[in-house]
Coordinates of C-alpha atoms in Angstrom, one line a residue:
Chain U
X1195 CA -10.1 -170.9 -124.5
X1196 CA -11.4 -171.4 -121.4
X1197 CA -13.9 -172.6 -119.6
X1198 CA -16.4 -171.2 -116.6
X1199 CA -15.3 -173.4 -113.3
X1200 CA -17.9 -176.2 -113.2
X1201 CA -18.9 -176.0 -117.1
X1202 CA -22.3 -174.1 -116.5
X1203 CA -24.1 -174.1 -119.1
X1204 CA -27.9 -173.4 -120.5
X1205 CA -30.2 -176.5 -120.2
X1206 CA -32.4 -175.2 -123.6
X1207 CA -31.1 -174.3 -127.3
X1208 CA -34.2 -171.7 -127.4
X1209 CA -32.8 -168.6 -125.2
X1210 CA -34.6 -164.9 -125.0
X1211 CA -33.1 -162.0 -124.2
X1212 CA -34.7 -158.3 -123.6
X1213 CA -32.4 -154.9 -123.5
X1214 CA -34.3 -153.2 -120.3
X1215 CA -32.3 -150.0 -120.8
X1216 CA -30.4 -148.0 -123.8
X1217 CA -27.5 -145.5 -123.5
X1218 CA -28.3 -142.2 -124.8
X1219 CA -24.8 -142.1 -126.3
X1220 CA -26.2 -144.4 -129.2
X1221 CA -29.5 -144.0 -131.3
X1222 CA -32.5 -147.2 -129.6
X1223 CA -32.1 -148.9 -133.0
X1224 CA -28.2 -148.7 -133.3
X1225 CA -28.2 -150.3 -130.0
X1226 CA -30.7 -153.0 -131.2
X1227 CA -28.8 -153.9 -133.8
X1228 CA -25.1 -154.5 -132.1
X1229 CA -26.3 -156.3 -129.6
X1230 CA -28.7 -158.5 -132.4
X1231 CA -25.6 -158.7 -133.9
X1232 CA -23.6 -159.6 -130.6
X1233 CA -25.9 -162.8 -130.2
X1234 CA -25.7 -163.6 -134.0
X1235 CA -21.6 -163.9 -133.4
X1236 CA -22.4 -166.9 -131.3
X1237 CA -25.8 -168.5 -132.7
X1238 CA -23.5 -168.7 -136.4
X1239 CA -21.5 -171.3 -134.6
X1240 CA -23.3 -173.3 -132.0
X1241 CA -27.0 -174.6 -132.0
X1242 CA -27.9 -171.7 -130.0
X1243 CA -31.4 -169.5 -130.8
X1244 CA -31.6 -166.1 -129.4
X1245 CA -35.1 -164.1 -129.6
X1246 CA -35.8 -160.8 -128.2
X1247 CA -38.7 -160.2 -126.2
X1248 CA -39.7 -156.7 -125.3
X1249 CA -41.5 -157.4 -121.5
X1250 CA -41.4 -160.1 -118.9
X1251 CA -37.9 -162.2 -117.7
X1252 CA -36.1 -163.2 -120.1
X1253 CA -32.7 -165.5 -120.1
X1254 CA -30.5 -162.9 -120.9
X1255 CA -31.0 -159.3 -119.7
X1256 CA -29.2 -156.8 -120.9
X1257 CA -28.7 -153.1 -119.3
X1258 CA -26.7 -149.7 -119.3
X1259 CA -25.7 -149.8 -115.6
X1260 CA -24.3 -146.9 -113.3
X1261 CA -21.9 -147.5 -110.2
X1262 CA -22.8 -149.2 -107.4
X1263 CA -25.7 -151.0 -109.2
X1264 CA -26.6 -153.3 -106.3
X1265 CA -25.0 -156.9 -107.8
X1266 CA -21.7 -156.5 -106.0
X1267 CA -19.8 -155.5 -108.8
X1268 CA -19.9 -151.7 -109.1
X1269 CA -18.8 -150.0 -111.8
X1270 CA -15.9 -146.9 -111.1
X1271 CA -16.4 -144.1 -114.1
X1272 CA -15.4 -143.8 -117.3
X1273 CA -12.5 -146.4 -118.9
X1274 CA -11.3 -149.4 -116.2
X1275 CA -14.2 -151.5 -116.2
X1276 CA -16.6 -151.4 -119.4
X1277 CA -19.2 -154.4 -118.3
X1278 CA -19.3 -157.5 -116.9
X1279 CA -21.6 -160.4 -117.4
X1280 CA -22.8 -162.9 -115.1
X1281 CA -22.8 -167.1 -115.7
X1282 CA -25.5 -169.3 -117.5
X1283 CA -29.0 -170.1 -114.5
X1284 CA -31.6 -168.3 -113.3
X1285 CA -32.4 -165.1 -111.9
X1286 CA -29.5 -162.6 -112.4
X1287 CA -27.1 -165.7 -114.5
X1288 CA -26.5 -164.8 -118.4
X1289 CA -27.5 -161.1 -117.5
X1290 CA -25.0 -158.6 -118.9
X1291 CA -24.6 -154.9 -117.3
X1292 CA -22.4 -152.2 -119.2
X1293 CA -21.4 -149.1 -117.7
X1294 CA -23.1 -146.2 -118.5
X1295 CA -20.3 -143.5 -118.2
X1296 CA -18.3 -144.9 -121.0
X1297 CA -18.8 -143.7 -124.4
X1298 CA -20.6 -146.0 -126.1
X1299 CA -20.6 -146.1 -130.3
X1300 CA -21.1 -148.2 -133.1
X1301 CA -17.7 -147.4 -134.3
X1302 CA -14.4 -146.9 -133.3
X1303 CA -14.3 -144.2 -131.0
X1304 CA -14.9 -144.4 -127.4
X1305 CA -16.0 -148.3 -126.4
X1306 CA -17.8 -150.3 -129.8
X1307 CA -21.1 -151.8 -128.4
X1308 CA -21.1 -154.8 -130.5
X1309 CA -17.7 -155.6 -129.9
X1310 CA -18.1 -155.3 -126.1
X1311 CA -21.6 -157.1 -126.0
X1312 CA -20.3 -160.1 -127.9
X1313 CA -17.6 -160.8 -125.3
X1314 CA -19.9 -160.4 -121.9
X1315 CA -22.5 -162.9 -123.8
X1316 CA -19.3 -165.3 -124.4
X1317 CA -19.5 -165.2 -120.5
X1318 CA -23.6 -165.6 -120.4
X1319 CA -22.9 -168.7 -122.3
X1320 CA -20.4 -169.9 -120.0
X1321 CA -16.8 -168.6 -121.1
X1322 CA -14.0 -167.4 -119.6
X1323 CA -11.6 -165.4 -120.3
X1324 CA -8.9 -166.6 -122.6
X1325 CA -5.0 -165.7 -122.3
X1326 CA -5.2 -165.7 -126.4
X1327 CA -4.7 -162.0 -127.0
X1328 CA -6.6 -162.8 -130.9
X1329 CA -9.4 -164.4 -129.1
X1330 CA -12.6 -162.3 -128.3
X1331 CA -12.7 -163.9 -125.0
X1332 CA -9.5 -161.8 -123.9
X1333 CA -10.6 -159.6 -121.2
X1334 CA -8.7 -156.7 -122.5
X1335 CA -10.8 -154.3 -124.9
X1336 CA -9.6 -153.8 -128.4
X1337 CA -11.8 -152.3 -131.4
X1338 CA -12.0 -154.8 -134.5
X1339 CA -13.6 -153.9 -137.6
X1340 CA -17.4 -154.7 -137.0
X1341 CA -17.7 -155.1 -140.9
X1342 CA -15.1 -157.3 -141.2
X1343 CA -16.0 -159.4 -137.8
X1344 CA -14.8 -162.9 -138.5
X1345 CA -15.2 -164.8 -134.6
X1346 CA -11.6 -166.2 -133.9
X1347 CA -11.0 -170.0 -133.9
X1348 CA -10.3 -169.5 -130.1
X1349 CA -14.0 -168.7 -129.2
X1350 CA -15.2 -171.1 -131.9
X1351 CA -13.6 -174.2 -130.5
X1352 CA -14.6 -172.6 -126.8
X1353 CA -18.4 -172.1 -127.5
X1354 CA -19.0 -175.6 -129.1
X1355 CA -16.9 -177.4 -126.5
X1356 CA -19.9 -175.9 -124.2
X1357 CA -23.0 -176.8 -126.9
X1358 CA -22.1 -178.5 -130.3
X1359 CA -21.1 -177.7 -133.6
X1360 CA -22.8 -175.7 -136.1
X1361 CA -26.2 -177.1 -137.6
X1362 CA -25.2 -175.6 -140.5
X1363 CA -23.8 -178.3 -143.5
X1364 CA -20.0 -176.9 -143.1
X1365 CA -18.4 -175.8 -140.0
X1366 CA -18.1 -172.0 -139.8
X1367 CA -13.7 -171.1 -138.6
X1368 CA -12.2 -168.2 -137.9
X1369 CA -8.9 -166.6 -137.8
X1370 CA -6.2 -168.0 -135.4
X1371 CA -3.7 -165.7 -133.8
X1372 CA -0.2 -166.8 -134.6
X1373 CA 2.0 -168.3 -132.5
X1374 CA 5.0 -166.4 -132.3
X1375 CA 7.4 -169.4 -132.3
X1376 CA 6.3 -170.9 -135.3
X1377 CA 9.1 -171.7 -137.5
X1378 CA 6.8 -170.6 -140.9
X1379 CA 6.0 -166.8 -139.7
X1380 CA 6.5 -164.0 -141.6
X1381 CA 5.9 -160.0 -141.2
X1382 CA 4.6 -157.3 -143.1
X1383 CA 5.9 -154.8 -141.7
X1384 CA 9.1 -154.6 -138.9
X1385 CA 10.3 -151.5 -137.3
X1386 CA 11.6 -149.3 -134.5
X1387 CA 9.8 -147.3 -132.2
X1388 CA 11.5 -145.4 -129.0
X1389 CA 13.6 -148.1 -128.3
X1390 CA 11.4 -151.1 -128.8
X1391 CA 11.0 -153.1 -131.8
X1392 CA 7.6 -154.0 -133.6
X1393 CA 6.3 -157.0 -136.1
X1394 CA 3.5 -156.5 -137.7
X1395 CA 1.6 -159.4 -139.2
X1396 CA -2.0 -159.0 -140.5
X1397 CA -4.1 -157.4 -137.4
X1398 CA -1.2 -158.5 -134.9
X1399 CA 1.7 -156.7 -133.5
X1400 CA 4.8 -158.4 -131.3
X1401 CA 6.1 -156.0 -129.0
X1402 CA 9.9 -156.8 -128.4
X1403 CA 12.1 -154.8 -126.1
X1404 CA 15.8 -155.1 -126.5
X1405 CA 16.8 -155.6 -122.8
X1406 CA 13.1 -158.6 -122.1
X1407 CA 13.2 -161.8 -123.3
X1408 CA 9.4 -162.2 -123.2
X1409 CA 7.8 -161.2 -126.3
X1410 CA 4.0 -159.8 -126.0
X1411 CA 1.2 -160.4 -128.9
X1412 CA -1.0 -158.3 -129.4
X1413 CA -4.4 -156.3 -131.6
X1414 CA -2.6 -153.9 -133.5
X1415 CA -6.1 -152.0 -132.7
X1416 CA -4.8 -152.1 -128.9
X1417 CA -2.4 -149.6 -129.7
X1418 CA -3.8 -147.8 -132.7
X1419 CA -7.3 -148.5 -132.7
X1420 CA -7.8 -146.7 -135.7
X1421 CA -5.1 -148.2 -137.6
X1422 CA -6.1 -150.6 -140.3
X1423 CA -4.8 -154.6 -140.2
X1424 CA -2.6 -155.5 -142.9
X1425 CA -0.1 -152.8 -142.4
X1426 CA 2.4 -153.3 -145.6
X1427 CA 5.6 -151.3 -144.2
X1428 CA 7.1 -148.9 -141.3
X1429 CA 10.1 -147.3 -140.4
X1430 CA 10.7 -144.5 -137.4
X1431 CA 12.2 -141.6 -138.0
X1432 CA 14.1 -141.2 -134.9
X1433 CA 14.4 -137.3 -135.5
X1434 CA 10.8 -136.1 -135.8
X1435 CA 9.7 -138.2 -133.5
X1436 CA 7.5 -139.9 -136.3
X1437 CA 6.3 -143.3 -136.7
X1438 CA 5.4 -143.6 -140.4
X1439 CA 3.6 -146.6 -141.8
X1440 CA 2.3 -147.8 -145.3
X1441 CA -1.0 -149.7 -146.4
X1442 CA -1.4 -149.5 -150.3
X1443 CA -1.0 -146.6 -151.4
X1444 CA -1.6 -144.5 -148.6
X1445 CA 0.8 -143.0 -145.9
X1446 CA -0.3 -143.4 -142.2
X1447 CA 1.7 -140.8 -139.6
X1448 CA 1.1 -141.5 -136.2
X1449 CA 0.4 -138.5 -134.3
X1450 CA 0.5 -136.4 -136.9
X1451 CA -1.7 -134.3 -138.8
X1452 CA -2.5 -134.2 -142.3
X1453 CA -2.3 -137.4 -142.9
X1454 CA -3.4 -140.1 -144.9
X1455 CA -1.4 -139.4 -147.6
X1456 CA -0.7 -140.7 -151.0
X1457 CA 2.7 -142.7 -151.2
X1458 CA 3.1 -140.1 -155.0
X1459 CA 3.1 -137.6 -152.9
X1460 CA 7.0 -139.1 -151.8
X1461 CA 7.9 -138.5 -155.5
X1462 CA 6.7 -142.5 -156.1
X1463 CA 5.6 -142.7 -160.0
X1464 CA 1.8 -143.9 -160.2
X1465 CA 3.1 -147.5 -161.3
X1466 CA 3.9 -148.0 -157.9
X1467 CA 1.0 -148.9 -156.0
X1468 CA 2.3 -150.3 -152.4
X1469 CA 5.3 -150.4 -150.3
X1470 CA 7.2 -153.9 -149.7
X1471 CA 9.2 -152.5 -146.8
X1472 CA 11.1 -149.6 -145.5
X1473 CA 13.6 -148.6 -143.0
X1474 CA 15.4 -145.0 -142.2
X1475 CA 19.0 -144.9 -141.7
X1476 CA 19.1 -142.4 -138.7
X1477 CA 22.4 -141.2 -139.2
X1478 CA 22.3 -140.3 -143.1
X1479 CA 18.7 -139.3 -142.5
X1480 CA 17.9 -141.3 -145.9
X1481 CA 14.8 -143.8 -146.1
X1482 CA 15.1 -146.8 -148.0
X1483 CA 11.6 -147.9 -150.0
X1484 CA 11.5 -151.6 -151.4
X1485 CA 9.0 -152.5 -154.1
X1486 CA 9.2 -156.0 -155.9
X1487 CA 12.6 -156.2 -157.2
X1488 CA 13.5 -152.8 -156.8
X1489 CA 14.3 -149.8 -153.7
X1490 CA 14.2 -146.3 -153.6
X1491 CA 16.1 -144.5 -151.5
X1492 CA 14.2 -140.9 -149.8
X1493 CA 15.9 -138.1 -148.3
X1494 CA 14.6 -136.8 -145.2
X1495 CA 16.1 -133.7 -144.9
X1496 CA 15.5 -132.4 -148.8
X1497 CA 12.2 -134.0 -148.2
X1498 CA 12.4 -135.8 -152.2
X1499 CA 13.7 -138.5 -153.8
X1500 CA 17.3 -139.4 -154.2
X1501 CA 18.4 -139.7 -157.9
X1502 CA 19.5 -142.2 -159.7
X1503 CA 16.5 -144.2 -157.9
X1504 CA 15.0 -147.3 -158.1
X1505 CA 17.7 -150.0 -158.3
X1506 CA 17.7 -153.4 -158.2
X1507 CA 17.4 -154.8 -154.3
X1508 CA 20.3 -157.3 -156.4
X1509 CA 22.9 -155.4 -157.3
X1510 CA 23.2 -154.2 -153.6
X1511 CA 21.4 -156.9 -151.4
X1512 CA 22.4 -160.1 -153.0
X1513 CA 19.6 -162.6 -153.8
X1514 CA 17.4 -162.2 -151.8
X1515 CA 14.2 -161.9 -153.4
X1516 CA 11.4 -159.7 -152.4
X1517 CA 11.5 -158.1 -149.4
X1518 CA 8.5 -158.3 -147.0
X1519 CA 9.9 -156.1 -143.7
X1520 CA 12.9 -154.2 -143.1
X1521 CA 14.8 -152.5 -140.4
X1522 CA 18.1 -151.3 -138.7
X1523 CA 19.4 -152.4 -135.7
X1524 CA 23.4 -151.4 -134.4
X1525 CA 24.3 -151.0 -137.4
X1526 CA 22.8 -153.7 -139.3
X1527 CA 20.2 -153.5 -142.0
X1528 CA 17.8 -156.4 -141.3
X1529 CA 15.6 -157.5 -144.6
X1530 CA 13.1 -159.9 -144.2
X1531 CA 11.9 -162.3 -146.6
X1532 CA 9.3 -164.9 -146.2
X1533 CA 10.4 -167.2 -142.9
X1534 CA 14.0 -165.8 -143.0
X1535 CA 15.8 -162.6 -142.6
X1536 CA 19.3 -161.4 -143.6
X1537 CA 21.8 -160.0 -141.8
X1538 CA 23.7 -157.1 -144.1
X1539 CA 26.5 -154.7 -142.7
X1540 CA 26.2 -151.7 -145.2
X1541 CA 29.4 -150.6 -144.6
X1542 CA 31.3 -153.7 -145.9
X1543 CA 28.0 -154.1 -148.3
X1544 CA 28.4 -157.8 -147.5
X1545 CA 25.2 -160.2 -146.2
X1546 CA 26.5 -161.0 -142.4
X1547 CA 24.3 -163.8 -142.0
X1548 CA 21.0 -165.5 -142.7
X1549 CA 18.4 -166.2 -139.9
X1550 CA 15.0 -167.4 -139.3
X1551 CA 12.8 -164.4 -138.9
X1552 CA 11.5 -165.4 -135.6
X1553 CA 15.3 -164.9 -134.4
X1554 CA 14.8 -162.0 -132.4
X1555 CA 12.0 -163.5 -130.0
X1556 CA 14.5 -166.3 -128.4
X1557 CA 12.7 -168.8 -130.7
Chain R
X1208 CA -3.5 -133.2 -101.6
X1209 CA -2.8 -135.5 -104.5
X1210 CA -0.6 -138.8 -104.0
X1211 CA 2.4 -139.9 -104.6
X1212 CA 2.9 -141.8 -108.3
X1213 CA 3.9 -144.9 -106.4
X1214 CA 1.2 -145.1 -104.3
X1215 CA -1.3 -144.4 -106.5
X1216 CA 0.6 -147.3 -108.6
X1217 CA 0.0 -149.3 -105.9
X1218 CA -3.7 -148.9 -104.9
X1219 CA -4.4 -149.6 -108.8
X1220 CA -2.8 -152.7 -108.4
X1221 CA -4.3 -153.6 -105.7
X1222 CA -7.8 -152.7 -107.0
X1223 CA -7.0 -154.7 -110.5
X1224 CA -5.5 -157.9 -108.1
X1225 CA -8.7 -157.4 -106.1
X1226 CA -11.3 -157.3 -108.8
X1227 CA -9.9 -160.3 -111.5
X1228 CA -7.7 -162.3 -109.4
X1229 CA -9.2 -162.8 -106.0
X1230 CA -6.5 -160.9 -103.9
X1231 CA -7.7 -160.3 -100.2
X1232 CA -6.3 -157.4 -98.5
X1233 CA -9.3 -157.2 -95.8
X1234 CA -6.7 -158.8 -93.3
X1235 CA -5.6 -157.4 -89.9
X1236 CA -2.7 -155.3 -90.2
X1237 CA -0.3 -157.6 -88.2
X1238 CA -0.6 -159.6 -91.4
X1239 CA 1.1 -157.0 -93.6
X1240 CA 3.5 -159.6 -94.8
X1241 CA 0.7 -161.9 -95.8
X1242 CA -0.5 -159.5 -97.3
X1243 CA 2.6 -159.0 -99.8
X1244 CA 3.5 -162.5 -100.1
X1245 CA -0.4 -162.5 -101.5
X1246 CA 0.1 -159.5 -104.2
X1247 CA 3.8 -161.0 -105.3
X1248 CA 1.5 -164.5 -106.1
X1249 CA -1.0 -163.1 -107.5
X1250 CA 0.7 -160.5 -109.6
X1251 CA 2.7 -163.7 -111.0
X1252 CA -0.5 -165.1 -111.8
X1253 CA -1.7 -162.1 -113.8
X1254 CA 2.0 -161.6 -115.4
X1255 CA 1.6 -165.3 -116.7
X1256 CA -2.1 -164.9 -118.0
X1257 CA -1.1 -162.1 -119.7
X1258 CA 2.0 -163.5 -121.2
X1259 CA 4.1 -161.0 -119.3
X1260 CA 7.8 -161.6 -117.7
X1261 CA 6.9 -163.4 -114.8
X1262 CA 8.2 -161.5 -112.0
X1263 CA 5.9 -161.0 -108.9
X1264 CA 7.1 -157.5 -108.9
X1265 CA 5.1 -154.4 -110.5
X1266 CA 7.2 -153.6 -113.0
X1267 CA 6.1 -151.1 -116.3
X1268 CA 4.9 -153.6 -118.8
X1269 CA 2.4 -155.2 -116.0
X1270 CA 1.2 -151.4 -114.9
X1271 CA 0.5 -151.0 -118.0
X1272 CA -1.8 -153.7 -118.7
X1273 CA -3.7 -153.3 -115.9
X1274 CA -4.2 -149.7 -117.1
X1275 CA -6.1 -151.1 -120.3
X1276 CA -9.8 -151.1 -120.5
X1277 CA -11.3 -154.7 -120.0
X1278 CA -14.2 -156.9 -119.0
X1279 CA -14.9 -156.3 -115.4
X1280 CA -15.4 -160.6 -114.7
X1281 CA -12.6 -162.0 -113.0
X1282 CA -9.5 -163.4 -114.8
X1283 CA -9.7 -166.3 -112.5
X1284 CA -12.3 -168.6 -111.2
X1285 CA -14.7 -167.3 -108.1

């Protein structure tokens, strides 16, 4: 986390805020309620009261602003800028504008207001922005599930830096983001994508290009803002120009219509109720499935099950366990299992090596 | 008439440089190479907060990221 230069902050616990102005994108009480919720986010963690008053100045006050807006920091249109928010004192400090051509929603499309208003009052409080892509302090917008909204650790350990812990008898946490060196990590989900390769690992995805050594972090919901965390197992099929990806039982095609999909619907029996891993050999233009102990093998082309399907990930793989992430790189078929991946050439069928799973970002 | 790619590139990253990381470009021309010595720093100050390759130069992965919708208060203390 970080800090506003000079560690402003409000003298008093007992703050008021007023909304002066509503978007007509959202319904007055919608909009009530995500940005009650928005001050909630931060009064769950620090000794911080928030109470709405309806006239009058208040601490914190909140508008829908268009353009030039008369502050010095104009707003341009639609996407770029969403809102900004202006440091703890009096006057115009701790007031938040948003912009009023963007889409505002309570959901996932166009800009979620909660999501937004809880990271501009992180600045009315006297945050920063944090380099911590997980953190809701990053200035970058990324849609979370509201229902699910858990404030990150990052903001947590920012926020009562600035004002104290909790009152409440046990400190509230939240989730950390990984770090991507850490010699314990595993993935859910590893695959291809034009050219690039991508780890998934609960609502995070590691973007790694073959020819940078950097590796970049980030919301899965940056990319996909629709796509649920917790992604279970990918593969790209290089041909259709597909990205295909697996939570449960249900089959997730980017781009693509008619999708979700059940994973039955591959020719799965109804024992089968997720997907450990996958991977598509590009030139056979066969998909390999992994569940528990066993793998299927899919061809693309007849668009069903190969026979003589499920075998034991043993008789072919070695020992390897259960696999948690799979893909193929020159060549190689990569399986991933817990902290470690193997190395297997499957035209020798022999295990290459055995590496960390990390190997591939210059850990 | 419409611009070029590269210098519409180029006024975005200016703009985004201007806004969250305190780049001046109000300087007299004579100073052009002030000027670019300033966006190279800069732009290696965004690349690092960002967790980029840190280059100095505008490369895809840093366009891009400036391209992503975000809190309009600067990266970088005012």
């Amino acid at each position: 986390y970080v800090l506003i230069d000079g560690n402003p902050k409000w003298p008093r616990n007992d703050l008021t805020y007023r909304i002066i102005n509503r978007t007509p994108d959202m319904r007055p009480a919608d909009v009530d309620e995500a940005i009650k919720q928005a001050f909630e986010v931060w009064s769950n963690v620090v000794p911080l009261t928030f109470r709405k008053i309806e006239d009058g100045a208040a601490d914190i006050m909140m508008s829908f602003q268009f353009r030039d807006h008369g502050d010095g920091y104009p707003f341009y249109g639609p996407h770029g800028t969403l809102a900004h928010a202006f440091q703890p004192g009096p006057r115009i400090g701790g007031d938040v504008h948003f912009d009023e051509e963007e889409t505002w929603t309570k959901n996932s499309k166009g800009y979620n207001l909660f999501i937004v208003a809880a990271h501009e009052l992180g600045h009315s409080l006297g945050l920063a922005h944090s380099p911590d892509p997980g953190s809701l302090m990053y200035p970058n917008y990324a849609y979370r599930d509201t229902k699910e909204f858990h404030l990150p650790q990052d903001d947590i350990n920012g926020i009562q830096a600035i004002y104290g812990q909790s009152l409440q008898p046990v400190q509230p946490t939240g989730p950390s983001t990984p770090r991507t060196c850490d010699p314990n990590l595993s993935f859910d989900a590893v695959a291809t994508l034009r050219g690039e390769m991508l780890f998934f690992k609960g609502r995070y995805l590691w973007r790694k290009h073959p020819q940078i050594r950097e590796t970049e972090i980030n919301l899965i919901s940056q990319f996909w803002p629709t796509l649920p965390a917790g992604i279970q197992a990918a593969y790209e099929d290089v041909e259709k120009d597909q990205f295909v990806l697996f939570k449960g039982n249900t089959i997730l095609v980017s781009l693509v219509h008619g999708y979700p999909k059940r994973i039955h619907q591959l020719g799965f029996p109804k024992t089968v109720k997720r997907i450990n891993a996958a991977f598509s050999d590009k030139n056979t233009r066969k998909t390999y499935f992994f569940v528990a102990n066993k793998y299927w093998r899919y061809d693309e082309n007849r668009q069903s099950m190969d026979e003589g399907y499920p075998r034991n990930i043993i008789s072919v793989f070695g020992k390897i366990g259960k696999v948690d992430a799979a893909f193929q790189h020159d060549g190689y078929i990569y399986l991933f299992h817990g902290r470690k991946q193997t190395q297997f050439d499957p035209n020798t069928k022999q295990v290459v090596r055995v590496l960390k799973s990390t190997s591939w970002f210059g850990c | 008439a419409p611009l070029a790619p590269e210098v519409d590139t180029m006024m975005l990253a200016e703009g985004y440089l201007r806004n969250f990381y305190g780049l001046e470009t109000e300087l007299h021309p004579s100073f052009k190479r002030k000027i670019t010595d300033s966006v190279s720093e800069k732009l290696k100050k965004m690349q690092s907060f960002f967790g980029l390759k840190v280059t100095g130069k505008l490369n895809n992965e840093t366009v891009e990221m400036m391209k992503q919708p975000r809190c309009g208060v600067p990266d970088i203390g005012e």
